[in-house]
Tab-separated table of C-alpha atoms in Angstrom:
chain	number	residue	atom	x	y	z
A	8	MET	CA	-0.015	-0.031	-0.065
A	9	ASN	CA	1.488	3.436	-1.044
A	10	TRP	CA	1.251	6.680	0.862
A	11	GLY	CA	-1.672	7.919	-1.269
A	12	GLU	CA	-3.764	4.732	-0.470
A	13	LEU	CA	-2.977	5.178	3.201
A	14	GLU	CA	-4.044	8.713	3.491
A	15	THR	CA	-7.034	7.760	1.807
A	16	VAL	CA	-7.863	5.034	4.439
A	17	PHE	CA	-6.909	7.432	7.138
A	18	GLU	CA	-9.153	10.300	5.864
A	19	THR	CA	-11.963	7.659	5.484
A	20	VAL	CA	-11.857	6.679	9.232
A	21	ALA	CA	-11.385	10.403	10.254
A	22	ARG	CA	-14.593	11.267	8.443
A	23	ARG	CA	-16.702	8.163	9.224
A	24	ARG	CA	-15.615	7.730	12.705
A	25	GLU	CA	-19.203	8.874	14.146
A	26	LEU	CA	-20.573	5.767	12.253
A	27	LEU	CA	-17.813	3.497	12.965
A	28	ALA	CA	-18.375	4.351	16.895
A	29	LEU	CA	-22.192	3.976	16.498
A	30	LEU	CA	-21.871	0.496	14.818
A	31	ALA	CA	-19.143	-0.597	17.054
A	32	ASP	CA	-21.764	-0.107	19.867
A	33	GLU	CA	-24.345	-2.226	18.340
A	34	PRO	CA	-25.512	-3.378	14.673
A	35	LEU	CA	-27.828	-1.242	12.982
A	36	GLY	CA	-29.939	-1.209	9.903
A	37	LYS	CA	-29.711	1.717	7.585
A	38	ALA	CA	-33.003	3.478	8.691
A	39	SER	CA	-31.918	3.288	12.138
A	40	ILE	CA	-28.560	4.937	11.185
A	41	VAL	CA	-30.355	7.819	9.449
A	42	ARG	CA	-32.260	8.472	12.574
A	43	ARG	CA	-29.328	8.155	14.995
A	44	LEU	CA	-26.942	10.591	12.797
A	45	ASP	CA	-29.810	12.722	11.729
A	46	VAL	CA	-28.665	12.522	7.905
A	47	SER	CA	-29.948	11.616	4.698
A	48	ARG	CA	-30.252	8.124	3.513
A	49	SER	CA	-28.016	8.781	0.589
A	50	THR	CA	-25.477	9.888	2.737
A	51	VAL	CA	-25.574	6.711	5.067
A	52	ASN	CA	-25.492	4.620	1.690
A	53	ARG	CA	-22.244	6.276	0.573
A	54	ALA	CA	-20.552	6.092	4.211
A	55	VAL	CA	-21.481	2.340	4.636
A	56	ALA	CA	-20.438	1.396	1.106
A	57	GLU	CA	-17.017	3.440	1.631
A	58	LEU	CA	-16.426	1.670	4.963
A	59	GLN	CA	-17.324	-1.670	3.489
A	60	SER	CA	-14.789	-1.191	0.643
A	61	HIS	CA	-11.947	-0.945	3.303
A	62	GLY	CA	-13.187	-3.639	5.444
A	63	PHE	CA	-14.351	-1.745	8.426
A	64	VAL	CA	-18.053	-2.590	8.311
A	65	GLU	CA	-19.830	-5.815	7.440
A	66	ARG	CA	-23.358	-6.791	6.939
A	67	VAL	CA	-24.744	-8.987	9.637
A	68	ASP	CA	-28.428	-10.446	9.396
A	69	GLY	CA	-29.634	-7.253	7.595
A	70	THR	CA	-27.739	-4.865	9.740
A	71	TYR	CA	-24.468	-3.253	9.594
A	72	ALA	CA	-21.753	-3.480	12.370
A	73	THR	CA	-18.022	-2.386	12.726
A	74	THR	CA	-15.493	-5.182	12.236
A	75	ILE	CA	-12.578	-5.753	14.350
A	76	ALA	CA	-10.524	-3.938	11.885
A	77	GLY	CA	-12.728	-1.126	12.033
A	78	GLU	CA	-12.590	-0.945	15.819
A	79	VAL	CA	-8.705	-1.039	15.855
A	80	ALA	CA	-8.728	1.862	13.186
A	81	LEU	CA	-11.072	3.942	15.077
A	82	ARG	CA	-9.074	3.320	18.406
A	83	HIS	CA	-5.850	4.264	16.560
A	84	LEU	CA	-7.500	7.309	15.087
A	85	ARG	CA	-8.607	8.652	18.527
A	86	GLU	CA	-4.944	8.003	19.833
A	87	THR	CA	-3.753	9.915	17.024
A	88	LEU	CA	-5.999	12.739	17.496
A	89	SER	CA	-5.542	12.955	21.187
A	90	THR	CA	-1.602	13.017	20.503
A	91	VAL	CA	-1.866	15.619	17.768
A	92	GLU	CA	-4.226	17.818	20.183
A	93	GLY	CA	-1.725	17.575	22.817
A	94	PHE	CA	1.260	18.517	20.555
A	95	VAL	CA	-0.651	21.394	19.029
A	96	ALA	CA	-1.613	22.563	22.441
A	97	ALA	CA	2.143	22.537	23.446
A	98	ARG	CA	3.765	23.630	20.264
A	99	SER	CA	4.906	27.099	21.700
A	100	LEU	CA	6.856	25.312	24.525
A	101	LEU	CA	8.611	22.732	22.152
A	102	PRO	CA	11.759	24.929	21.115
A	103	CYS	CA	12.819	24.816	24.959
A	104	ALA	CA	13.130	21.022	24.589
A	105	GLU	CA	15.481	20.977	21.562
A	106	GLY	CA	17.684	17.756	21.640
A	107	LEU	CA	15.349	15.648	24.062
A	108	ASP	CA	13.520	13.935	21.139
A	109	LEU	CA	10.155	13.867	22.748
A	110	PRO	CA	8.267	10.959	21.824
A	111	PRO	CA	4.476	11.116	20.748
A	112	ALA	CA	3.406	9.272	23.517
A	113	LEU	CA	4.089	12.432	25.949
A	114	PHE	CA	1.458	14.230	24.343
A	115	ARG	CA	-1.257	11.606	24.131
A	116	ASP	CA	-4.371	12.378	26.632
A	117	ALA	CA	-1.950	14.984	28.005
A	118	THR	CA	-2.777	17.848	30.133
A	119	VAL	CA	-1.174	21.154	28.742
A	120	VAL	CA	-0.941	24.148	30.965
A	121	THR	CA	0.751	27.301	29.493
A	122	ALA	CA	1.781	30.647	31.067
A	123	ASP	CA	0.112	32.387	28.057
A	124	GLU	CA	-3.230	31.011	29.360
A	125	ASN	CA	-2.462	31.622	33.087
A	126	ARG	CA	0.813	33.202	34.104
A	127	HIS	CA	0.789	31.085	37.515
A	128	GLY	CA	-1.002	28.111	35.908
A	129	PRO	CA	2.298	25.828	35.376
A	130	VAL	CA	3.450	26.610	38.932
A	131	ARG	CA	0.286	25.880	40.454
A	132	VAL	CA	-0.136	22.349	38.996
A	133	LEU	CA	3.537	21.657	39.712
A	134	VAL	CA	2.985	22.634	43.191
A	135	ASP	CA	-0.206	20.544	43.497
A	136	LEU	CA	1.626	17.597	42.086
A	137	LEU	CA	4.536	17.939	44.570
A	138	THR	CA	2.054	18.475	47.497
A	139	GLU	CA	0.544	14.804	46.632
A	140	ALA	CA	3.624	13.224	45.618
A	141	ASP	CA	5.411	10.464	47.671
A	142	ALA	CA	8.509	10.251	45.276
A	143	VAL	CA	10.112	12.307	42.391
A	144	ARG	CA	12.716	11.567	39.979
A	145	SER	CA	13.727	14.610	37.911
A	146	LEU	CA	16.324	15.472	34.985
A	147	GLY	CA	17.363	18.795	34.500
A	148	ALA	CA	16.145	20.380	37.674
A	149	VAL	CA	15.993	24.205	37.600
A	150	PHE	CA	16.913	26.379	40.695
A	151	ARG	CA	14.075	28.417	42.102
A	152	THR	CA	14.136	30.702	44.874
A	153	ASP	CA	10.411	30.769	45.463
A	154	VAL	CA	9.670	26.991	46.603
A	155	PRO	CA	6.528	27.339	48.628
A	156	THR	CA	6.920	26.494	52.406
A	157	THR	CA	4.708	23.429	52.094
A	158	ILE	CA	7.133	22.009	49.616
A	159	ARG	CA	10.305	22.907	51.815
A	160	ASP	CA	8.563	21.059	54.708
A	161	ARG	CA	7.942	17.930	52.746
A	162	LEU	CA	11.677	17.860	51.642
A	163	ALA	CA	12.861	18.468	55.189
A	164	GLU	CA	14.657	15.552	56.972
A	165	ASN	CA	11.061	14.492	58.842
A	166	GLY	CA	9.298	15.392	55.600
A	167	THR	CA	7.405	12.666	53.499
A	168	LEU	CA	8.647	13.506	49.928
A	169	ARG	CA	11.597	11.739	48.458
A	170	MET	CA	13.533	13.237	45.792
A	171	GLU	CA	16.302	12.063	43.131
A	172	LEU	CA	17.300	15.178	41.234
A	173	LEU	CA	19.832	15.358	38.435
A	174	ALA	CA	21.143	18.856	37.898
A	175	SER	CA	23.409	20.622	35.634
A	176	PRO	CA	26.769	22.090	37.179
A	177	GLU	CA	25.241	25.732	36.650
A	178	THR	CA	22.138	24.836	38.609
A	179	VAL	CA	24.084	23.334	41.479
A	180	ASP	CA	26.291	26.300	41.697
A	181	ARG	CA	23.221	28.639	41.956
A	182	MET	CA	21.617	26.446	44.460
A	183	ARG	CA	25.013	26.542	46.698
A	184	ALA	CA	25.239	30.142	46.345
A	185	TYR	CA	21.715	30.965	47.501
A	186	HIS	CA	20.922	28.056	49.592
A	187	GLY	CA	23.968	26.495	50.823
A	188	PRO	CA	22.583	24.959	54.150
A	189	GLU	CA	19.626	23.673	52.550
A	190	LEU	CA	21.482	22.006	49.859
A	191	ARG	CA	23.862	20.259	52.206
A	192	THR	CA	20.860	19.149	54.140
A	193	LEU	CA	19.399	17.736	50.872
A	194	VAL	CA	22.722	16.066	50.036
A	195	GLY	CA	23.304	14.847	53.505
A	196	SER	CA	19.677	13.166	53.789
A	197	ASP	CA	19.162	9.387	53.508
A	198	ARG	CA	15.840	10.134	51.760
A	199	HIS	CA	17.332	12.359	48.691
A	200	GLU	CA	19.899	12.062	46.285
A	201	LEU	CA	21.412	14.772	44.065
A	202	ARG	CA	23.628	14.022	41.171
A	203	VAL	CA	25.294	16.462	38.955
A	204	GLY	CA	25.562	15.660	34.993
A	205	ASP	CA	24.108	16.850	31.965
A	206	ALA	CA	24.581	20.309	30.599
A	207	TYR	CA	21.777	23.105	31.518
A	208	CYS	CA	18.488	22.305	29.826
A	209	ARG	CA	15.289	24.560	29.533
A	210	THR	CA	13.113	21.364	30.064
A	211	THR	CA	12.886	19.367	33.258
A	212	VAL	CA	11.774	15.797	32.768
A	213	ALA	CA	10.342	14.222	35.881
A	214	ILE	CA	8.474	11.015	37.076
A	215	VAL	CA	6.161	11.984	39.944
A	216	GLU	CA	4.784	8.898	42.074
A	217	ALA	CA	1.523	9.962	43.765
A	218	GLY	CA	-0.562	6.693	43.743
A	219	GLU	CA	0.353	6.352	40.032
A	220	GLU	CA	3.196	7.507	37.997
A	221	THR	CA	3.115	10.644	35.967
A	222	VAL	CA	5.410	12.130	33.589
A	223	VAL	CA	5.807	15.771	34.172
A	224	LEU	CA	7.857	18.169	31.599
A	225	VAL	CA	8.127	21.452	32.752
A	226	PHE	CA	9.516	23.945	30.296
A	227	TYR	CA	11.342	27.242	31.398
A	228	ASP	CA	12.334	30.602	29.546
A	229	GLU	CA	15.847	32.197	29.770
A	230	ARG	CA	15.108	33.607	33.181
A	231	ASP	CA	14.296	30.081	34.482
A	232	GLU	CA	10.440	31.223	34.576
A	233	PRO	CA	8.125	28.369	34.093
A	234	ILE	CA	6.142	28.873	30.676
A	235	GLY	CA	4.417	25.842	30.388
A	236	LEU	CA	3.916	22.175	31.539
A	237	VAL	CA	2.912	18.769	30.036
A	238	ARG	CA	1.716	15.825	32.213
A	239	THR	CA	0.553	12.225	31.064
A	240	THR	CA	0.003	8.977	32.462
A	241	ASP	CA	0.540	7.205	29.211
A	242	PRO	CA	2.732	4.127	29.585
A	243	ALA	CA	5.018	4.562	26.689
A	244	GLY	CA	5.570	8.135	27.719
A	245	ILE	CA	6.507	6.879	31.454
A	246	ALA	CA	8.812	4.374	29.794
A	247	TRP	CA	10.689	7.123	27.886
A	248	ALA	CA	11.076	9.258	30.880
A	249	ARG	CA	12.564	6.538	32.911
A	250	GLU	CA	15.091	5.341	30.177
A	251	ARG	CA	16.274	8.911	29.590
A	252	ILE	CA	16.578	9.846	33.503
A	253	ASP	CA	18.042	6.380	34.170
A	254	ARG	CA	20.736	6.912	31.426
A	255	SER	CA	21.574	10.366	32.370
A	256	TRP	CA	21.655	9.235	36.235
A	257	THR	CA	24.108	6.385	35.576
A	258	ALA	CA	26.583	8.905	33.710
A	259	ALA	CA	26.210	11.657	36.446
A	260	ALA	CA	28.346	11.970	39.496
A	261	PRO	CA	27.174	12.221	42.991
A	262	ALA	CA	26.891	15.901	44.172
A	263	GLU	CA	28.865	15.327	47.446
A	264	GLU	CA	32.257	16.376	45.993
A	265	VAL	CA	30.808	19.440	44.265
A	266	ILE	CA	28.959	20.540	47.811
A	267	GLU	CA	31.825	20.179	49.953
A	268	SER	CA	34.272	21.869	47.463
A	269	PRO	CA	35.336	25.530	48.464
């Protein structure tokens, strides 16, 4: 099958998705389809014939039903549309993630929050996540001076939040300059681990555990201000984030030597 034929099949599934979904629920005759979709009989005739030609609809005892192939095509169409919807919503943020090779799964059924819509929206979502989280693994941690007290308390020695952070040398230097004591406490804790590795990146990749695993991408501008956030529980997105963090974590160095150096 060439690209032209593939495009025709995809376009057919996209245009006829309402009918495919209807007949996936229950077999129907053409008169019932006309009533349900509120379209003309000629439109139904064309739609059914088109879907039959691709093997997505079959005739069953005088009615029409979506085939297994039709159900699979419909499911993949919905996944594709969901992915494209997430990608389009996040498109203004993606220049910040240059070099990360973000997979489509990160945008499937994703929640996208941008500062364009709400200046404080990304921060509020992130704070809510960290407030409920049990553990966080983060690649490309960005230094912030305005961490809420609730999060600081959860990171304290007797707190309930466990973190593994991989930060760039530049970020660690800033943390040491502005919050040296807190940084030493973080590094000396048995509940947290900080490593120094990859060069500075304007996108943080994190896996947040709060009942279930969630992948969170936080995008920052040149002033380290959060300008957007993408979160998803898609398994393929989580697998990508885990592999990316594990690979960088293995290559990074423990932060103790950096923190203790003059």
